[in-house]
Coordinates of C-alpha atoms and ligand atoms in Angstrom, one line a residue:
X117 CA -24.0 5.4 -23.9
X118 CA -20.5 6.7 -23.2
X119 CA -19.2 9.5 -21.0
X120 CA -18.6 11.5 -24.1
X121 CA -16.5 14.6 -24.6
X122 CA -15.5 16.1 -21.3
X123 CA -14.9 19.1 -19.3
X124 CA -13.4 22.4 -19.8
X125 CA -9.7 22.9 -18.8
X126 CA -9.5 24.2 -15.3
X127 CA -7.4 27.2 -14.8
X128 CA -4.8 25.2 -12.8
X129 CA -4.0 23.2 -15.9
X130 CA -2.2 25.3 -18.5
X131 CA -2.6 22.7 -21.3
X132 CA -3.9 23.4 -24.7
X133 CA -6.2 20.5 -24.9
X134 CA -7.2 18.4 -21.9
X135 CA -9.6 15.6 -21.4
X136 CA -10.0 13.9 -18.1
X137 CA -11.4 10.6 -19.0
X138 CA -11.4 8.1 -21.9
X139 CA -14.9 7.7 -23.4
X140 CA -14.7 3.9 -22.9
X141 CA -16.3 4.4 -19.5
X142 CA -20.0 4.4 -19.1
X143 CA -22.1 7.1 -17.4
X144 CA -23.6 6.2 -14.1
X145 CA -21.2 3.4 -13.0
X146 CA -20.7 5.2 -9.7
X147 CA -24.3 6.4 -9.2
X148 CA -25.1 6.7 -5.4
X149 CA -21.5 6.2 -4.5
X150 CA -19.2 8.5 -2.6
X151 CA -15.5 9.1 -3.0
X152 CA -13.4 10.6 -0.2
X153 CA -10.0 12.1 -1.4
X154 CA -7.1 13.7 0.4
X155 CA -5.1 16.1 -1.6
X156 CA -8.2 16.5 -3.6
X157 CA -7.5 20.1 -4.7
X158 CA -4.2 19.0 -6.3
X159 CA -3.8 18.5 -10.1
X160 CA -3.7 14.7 -10.1
X161 CA -6.3 14.0 -7.4
X162 CA -8.8 16.6 -8.6
X163 CA -8.8 14.8 -12.0
X164 CA -9.3 11.5 -10.4
X165 CA -12.3 12.8 -8.4
X166 CA -13.6 14.7 -11.4
X167 CA -13.7 11.5 -13.4
X168 CA -15.5 9.7 -10.6
X169 CA -18.0 12.5 -10.3
X170 CA -18.6 12.6 -14.1
X171 CA -19.5 8.9 -13.9
X172 CA -22.0 9.3 -11.1
X173 CA -20.2 9.6 -7.8
X174 CA -20.6 12.4 -5.2
X175 CA -17.3 13.4 -3.5
X176 CA -15.6 14.9 -0.5
X177 CA -12.2 16.5 -1.1
X178 CA -9.8 17.3 1.7
X179 CA -7.1 19.9 1.7
X180 CA -5.1 22.3 3.9
X181 CA -5.9 25.5 2.0
X182 CA -9.6 26.4 2.5
X183 CA -10.1 28.6 -0.5
X184 CA -8.3 26.3 -2.9
X185 CA -10.2 23.3 -1.6
X186 CA -13.6 24.9 -1.7
X187 CA -13.1 26.4 -5.2
X188 CA -11.9 23.1 -6.5
X189 CA -15.0 21.3 -5.0
X190 CA -17.3 23.8 -6.8
X191 CA -15.4 23.3 -10.1
X192 CA -15.5 19.5 -9.9
X193 CA -19.2 19.6 -9.1
X194 CA -19.8 21.1 -12.6
X195 CA -18.7 17.8 -14.1
X196 CA -22.2 16.4 -13.7
X197 CA -25.6 18.0 -13.2
X198 CA -26.8 17.4 -9.7
X199 CA -23.4 16.3 -8.4
X200 CA -22.6 17.0 -4.7
X201 CA -19.0 17.8 -3.9
X202 CA -17.9 18.8 -0.4
X203 CA -14.7 20.7 -0.1
X204 CA -13.3 20.5 3.4
X205 CA -10.3 22.8 3.8
X206 CA -8.1 23.3 6.9
X207 CA -7.8 19.6 7.3
X208 CA -4.2 18.5 7.8
X209 CA -3.7 14.7 7.1
X210 CA -1.1 14.7 9.9
X211 CA -3.9 15.2 12.4
X212 CA -5.9 12.0 12.9
X213 CA -8.8 13.7 14.7
X214 CA -9.2 16.2 11.9
X215 CA -9.5 13.4 9.4
X216 CA -11.9 11.4 11.5
X217 CA -14.1 14.5 11.7
X218 CA -13.9 15.0 8.0
X219 CA -14.8 11.3 7.3
X220 CA -17.7 11.5 9.7
X221 CA -19.0 14.7 8.0
X222 CA -18.7 13.2 4.6
X223 CA -20.6 10.1 5.6
X224 CA -23.3 12.2 7.3
X225 CA -23.8 14.6 4.5
X226 CA -23.3 12.4 1.5
X227 CA -24.5 9.1 3.0
X228 CA -21.5 6.8 2.8
X229 CA -17.8 6.5 1.9
X230 CA -17.4 3.8 -0.8
X231 CA -14.0 4.8 -2.3
X232 CA -11.0 6.5 -0.8
X233 CA -8.1 8.1 -2.6
X234 CA -5.1 8.8 -0.3
X235 CA -3.4 11.5 -2.4
X236 CA -2.0 14.2 -0.1
X237 CA 1.8 14.5 -0.4
X238 CA 4.6 16.8 0.3
X239 CA 7.7 17.3 -1.8
X240 CA 10.7 19.5 -2.6
X241 CA 14.1 19.0 -4.3
X242 CA 17.0 18.5 -1.9
X243 CA 20.0 16.3 -1.5
X244 CA 20.3 14.1 1.6
X245 CA 22.9 16.4 3.1
X246 CA 20.6 19.4 2.7
X247 CA 17.7 17.7 4.5
X248 CA 17.3 17.9 8.2
X249 CA 15.7 15.2 10.3
X250 CA 12.7 17.5 10.7
X251 CA 12.4 17.8 6.9
X252 CA 12.3 14.1 6.4
X253 CA 9.8 13.9 9.3
X254 CA 7.5 16.4 7.6
X255 CA 7.4 14.4 4.4
X256 CA 7.0 11.1 6.3
X257 CA 4.2 12.6 8.3
X258 CA 2.3 13.9 5.3
X259 CA 2.9 10.9 3.0
X260 CA 3.0 7.9 5.3
X261 CA 1.2 8.9 8.5
X262 CA -1.2 11.0 6.5
X263 CA -2.1 8.0 4.3
X264 CA -2.4 5.9 7.4
X265 CA -4.6 8.4 9.2
X266 CA -6.8 8.6 6.0
X267 CA -7.1 4.8 6.0
X268 CA -7.9 4.6 9.7
X269 CA -10.5 7.4 9.5
X270 CA -12.4 5.8 6.6
X271 CA -11.9 2.1 7.2
X272 CA -15.2 1.6 9.1
X273 CA -17.1 3.2 6.2
X274 CA -15.2 1.2 3.6
X275 CA -16.0 -2.0 5.4
X276 CA -19.7 -1.1 5.5
X277 CA -19.6 -0.4 1.8
X278 CA -17.7 -3.5 1.0
X279 CA -20.3 -5.6 2.8
X280 CA -23.0 -3.9 0.8
X281 CA -21.3 -4.6 -2.5
X282 CA -19.4 -7.8 -1.8
X283 CA -18.5 -9.7 -4.9
X284 CA -19.2 -13.3 -3.9
X285 CA -21.5 -14.4 -6.7
X286 CA -24.5 -14.4 -4.4
X287 CA -24.9 -11.2 -2.5
X288 CA -23.5 -9.0 -5.3
X289 CA -26.0 -6.4 -6.4
X290 CA -26.7 -5.6 -10.0
X291 CA -24.1 -3.0 -10.4
X292 CA -21.5 -1.2 -8.4
X293 CA -18.5 -1.7 -6.2
X294 CA -17.3 -0.3 -2.9
X295 CA -14.8 -0.7 -0.1
X296 CA -11.9 0.3 -2.2
X297 CA -8.8 2.4 -1.5
X298 CA -6.1 3.8 -3.8
X299 CA -2.9 5.2 -2.5
X300 CA -1.2 7.6 -4.8
X301 CA 2.5 6.8 -4.7
X302 CA 5.4 7.4 -7.1
X303 CA 8.1 5.5 -8.9
X304 CA 11.0 7.5 -7.5
X305 CA 12.2 4.7 -5.2
X306 CA 12.3 1.9 -7.8
X307 CA 15.6 2.8 -9.2
X308 CA 16.6 5.6 -6.8
X309 CA 16.2 9.3 -7.7
X310 CA 18.7 12.0 -6.7
X311 CA 17.2 14.9 -4.7
X312 CA 14.2 12.8 -3.8
X313 CA 15.4 10.5 -1.0
X314 CA 12.9 11.8 1.5
X315 CA 9.9 11.1 -0.8
X316 CA 11.4 7.8 -1.9
X317 CA 11.6 6.7 1.7
X318 CA 8.1 7.8 2.3
X319 CA 6.5 6.3 -0.8
X320 CA 8.1 2.9 -0.1
X321 CA 6.2 3.0 3.1
X322 CA 3.0 3.9 1.4
X323 CA 3.4 1.0 -1.0
X324 CA 4.0 -1.4 1.9
X325 CA 0.9 0.0 3.7
X326 CA -1.3 -0.7 0.7
X327 CA -0.2 -4.4 0.5
X328 CA -0.8 -4.8 4.2
X329 CA -4.3 -3.4 3.9
X330 CA -4.9 -5.7 0.9
X331 CA -4.0 -8.9 2.7
X332 CA -5.3 -8.0 6.1
X333 CA -8.6 -6.3 5.2
X334 CA -9.2 -8.3 1.9
X335 CA -11.4 -10.9 3.6
X336 CA -13.8 -8.1 4.5
X337 CA -14.2 -7.3 0.8
X338 CA -11.7 -4.4 0.9
X339 CA -9.4 -3.9 -2.0
X340 CA -6.3 -1.7 -1.7
X341 CA -4.0 -0.7 -4.6
X342 CA -1.4 1.8 -5.5
X343 CA -1.3 4.1 -8.5
X344 CA 2.3 5.3 -9.2
X345 CA 2.2 8.2 -11.6
X346 CA 5.3 9.0 -13.6
X347 CA 6.0 12.5 -14.9
X348 CA 2.6 14.1 -15.5
X349 CA 2.4 17.3 -17.5
X350 CA 0.9 20.4 -15.9
X351 CA 0.9 19.2 -12.3
X352 CA 2.1 20.9 -9.2
X353 CA 4.7 18.2 -8.7
X354 CA 6.2 18.9 -12.1
X355 CA 6.2 22.6 -11.5
X356 CA 7.9 22.1 -8.1
X357 CA 10.4 19.5 -9.2
X358 CA 11.5 20.4 -12.7
X359 CA 12.8 23.1 -15.0
X360 CA 12.2 23.6 -18.8
X361 CA 15.5 21.9 -19.5
X362 CA 14.9 19.0 -17.2
X363 CA 11.4 18.5 -18.6
X364 CA 12.8 18.3 -22.1
X365 CA 15.3 15.7 -20.9
X366 CA 12.6 13.7 -19.1
X367 CA 10.5 13.6 -22.3
X368 CA 13.5 12.3 -24.2
X369 CA 14.1 9.5 -21.7
X370 CA 10.5 8.3 -21.5
X371 CA 9.9 5.4 -23.9
X372 CA 6.5 6.9 -24.8
X373 CA 8.5 10.2 -25.7
X374 CA 6.0 12.4 -23.8
X375 CA 4.8 13.1 -20.4
X376 CA 1.6 11.7 -19.1
X377 CA -1.8 13.5 -18.8
X378 CA -3.8 13.6 -15.6
X379 CA -6.6 11.9 -17.6
X380 CA -4.4 8.8 -17.7
X381 CA -4.2 8.7 -13.9
X382 CA -8.0 9.2 -13.8
X383 CA -8.5 6.3 -16.2
X384 CA -6.4 4.0 -14.0
X385 CA -8.5 5.1 -11.0
X386 CA -11.8 4.3 -12.8
X387 CA -10.4 0.9 -13.7
X388 CA -9.5 0.0 -10.2
X389 CA -12.8 1.3 -8.7
X390 CA -15.0 -0.1 -11.4
X391 CA -16.3 -3.7 -11.8
X392 CA -13.3 -4.2 -14.1
X393 CA -11.0 -4.0 -11.1
X394 CA -12.9 -6.5 -8.9
X395 CA -10.0 -9.0 -8.6
X396 CA -7.1 -6.5 -8.4
X397 CA -5.8 -6.3 -4.8
X398 CA -2.5 -5.4 -3.3
X399 CA -1.1 -4.3 -6.7
X400 CA 0.7 -1.2 -8.0
X401 CA -0.3 0.2 -11.4
X402 CA 2.5 2.3 -12.7
X403 CA 1.3 4.9 -15.2
X404 CA 4.4 6.4 -16.6
X405 CA 4.8 5.6 -20.3
X406 CA 7.6 3.2 -19.2
X407 CA 9.6 6.0 -17.7
X408 CA 11.1 4.3 -14.6
X409 CA 12.7 1.6 -16.6
X410 CA 14.9 4.1 -18.4
X411 CA 15.3 6.5 -15.5
X412 CA 18.9 5.5 -14.8
X413 CA 20.0 5.3 -18.4
X414 CA 21.8 8.3 -19.9
Ligands
HXC116 C1 15.4 21.3 2.4 C2 13.3 21.8 3.3 C3 12.9 22.3 2.0 C4 13.8 22.2 0.9 C5 11.3 22.5 3.5 N1 12.3 22.0 4.2 N2 11.6 22.7 2.2 N3 14.6 21.3 3.5 N4 15.0 21.7 1.2 N5 13.4 22.7 -0.3 C6 12.4 21.6 5.6 C7 12.2 22.9 6.5 O1 13.4 23.6 6.5 C8 11.9 22.2 7.8 O2 13.0 21.7 8.4 C9 11.0 21.0 7.4 O3 11.3 20.8 6.0 C10 9.6 21.3 7.5 O4 9.3 22.5 6.8 P1 7.9 23.3 7.0 O5 7.9 24.4 6.0 O6 7.8 23.8 8.4 O7 6.9 22.2 6.8 P2 5.4 22.3 6.3 O8 4.9 23.6 6.4 O9 4.7 21.2 7.1 O10 5.5 21.8 4.8 C11 5.8 20.5 4.4 C12 6.6 20.5 3.1 C13 6.0 21.4 2.0 C14 6.6 19.1 2.6 C15 8.0 20.9 3.4 O11 6.8 21.4 0.9 C16 4.6 21.2 1.7 O12 3.7 21.5 2.5 N6 4.3 20.6 0.6 C17 2.8 20.2 0.3 C18 2.5 20.4 -1.2 C19 3.4 19.6 -2.0 O13 4.6 19.4 -1.8 N7 2.9 19.1 -3.1 C20 3.8 18.5 -4.2 C21 3.6 17.1 -4.1 S1 4.3 16.5 -5.6 P3 13.8 22.4 9.6 O14 14.9 21.5 10.0 O15 14.3 23.7 9.0 O16 12.8 22.6 10.7 C22 4.6 14.9 -5.4 C23 5.0 14.3 -6.7 C24 5.9 13.2 -6.4 O17 4.4 14.4 -4.4 C25 6.2 12.4 -7.7 C26 6.9 13.1 -8.8 C27 7.2 12.4 -10.0

């Protein structure tokens, strides 16, 4: 049995035809599991969570805007009958105590935290000389410290989950994985991107953090990986960072000759969190149609 044709297009996605998940994945692979996601009301992270929920997980999404976060939680919950999705707004990832309280509430209400997606990010277009030290600090605090705070708040629950589902050939249960974290990063820092120095600096830190988690926490059964999306159509990032002209130019430069779909980020997420991703740790999966390789070519 496959996941089958999927959900309606949410209003935040002005695309003609949108699917959120390839039908190669099986229903129920995340039954009784819980995913905790920061930035969960955003275009990319909501698709990642929606796919997890569709395949059996319950979820807790974290955001700064209360209404947007609560509405998105309700919308995601429609992906599967009986799904439970908590939307915790007014939680700023820059505040460790707020994240700790959110993680505690998630574990208490939904029973565990098996998977974490650290997706909250801040961005704008500006050259280095237009950016104040406080502006860089804001982005560093949201992207780097925010991801770190997310990790710290959820690690005890992830370790508990990893212990339960440890893949050692003996104690492994019939199905299921846990104790996994994905950091949502970017490709901007690979070749250097004008107007994006602040995010490039921050995302390089996020990438380094993921590898540190992988090697230090790996012996406890934790896996930590990065997904680096390229230009993804219909997202807040694209809306903030591009114009019609620049989007046309971006599409021309991408080897795949198109932008990505949020579904393609969701698919990478499912891969890493599923049994198929058991031995992938400390890696970055770039999902960009080959874009960063040609980003500095005219
Ligand atoms: C220069 C700017 C600026 C701009 C803000 N600042 N916008 N500087 N150019 N366009 C400066 C301010 O002047 C201030 O510095 C400092 O940044 C902090 O601004 P605040 O507004 O006080 O900060 P805050 O309210 O905390 O907002 C943080 C933010 C904002 C990052 C600036 O944009 C935000 O909240 N973004 C969250 C949502 C978001 O960006 N989502 C998109 C993610 S897309 P001074 O010196 O004046 O005090 C993404 C995709 C990446 O990540 C990959 C793409 C391919």
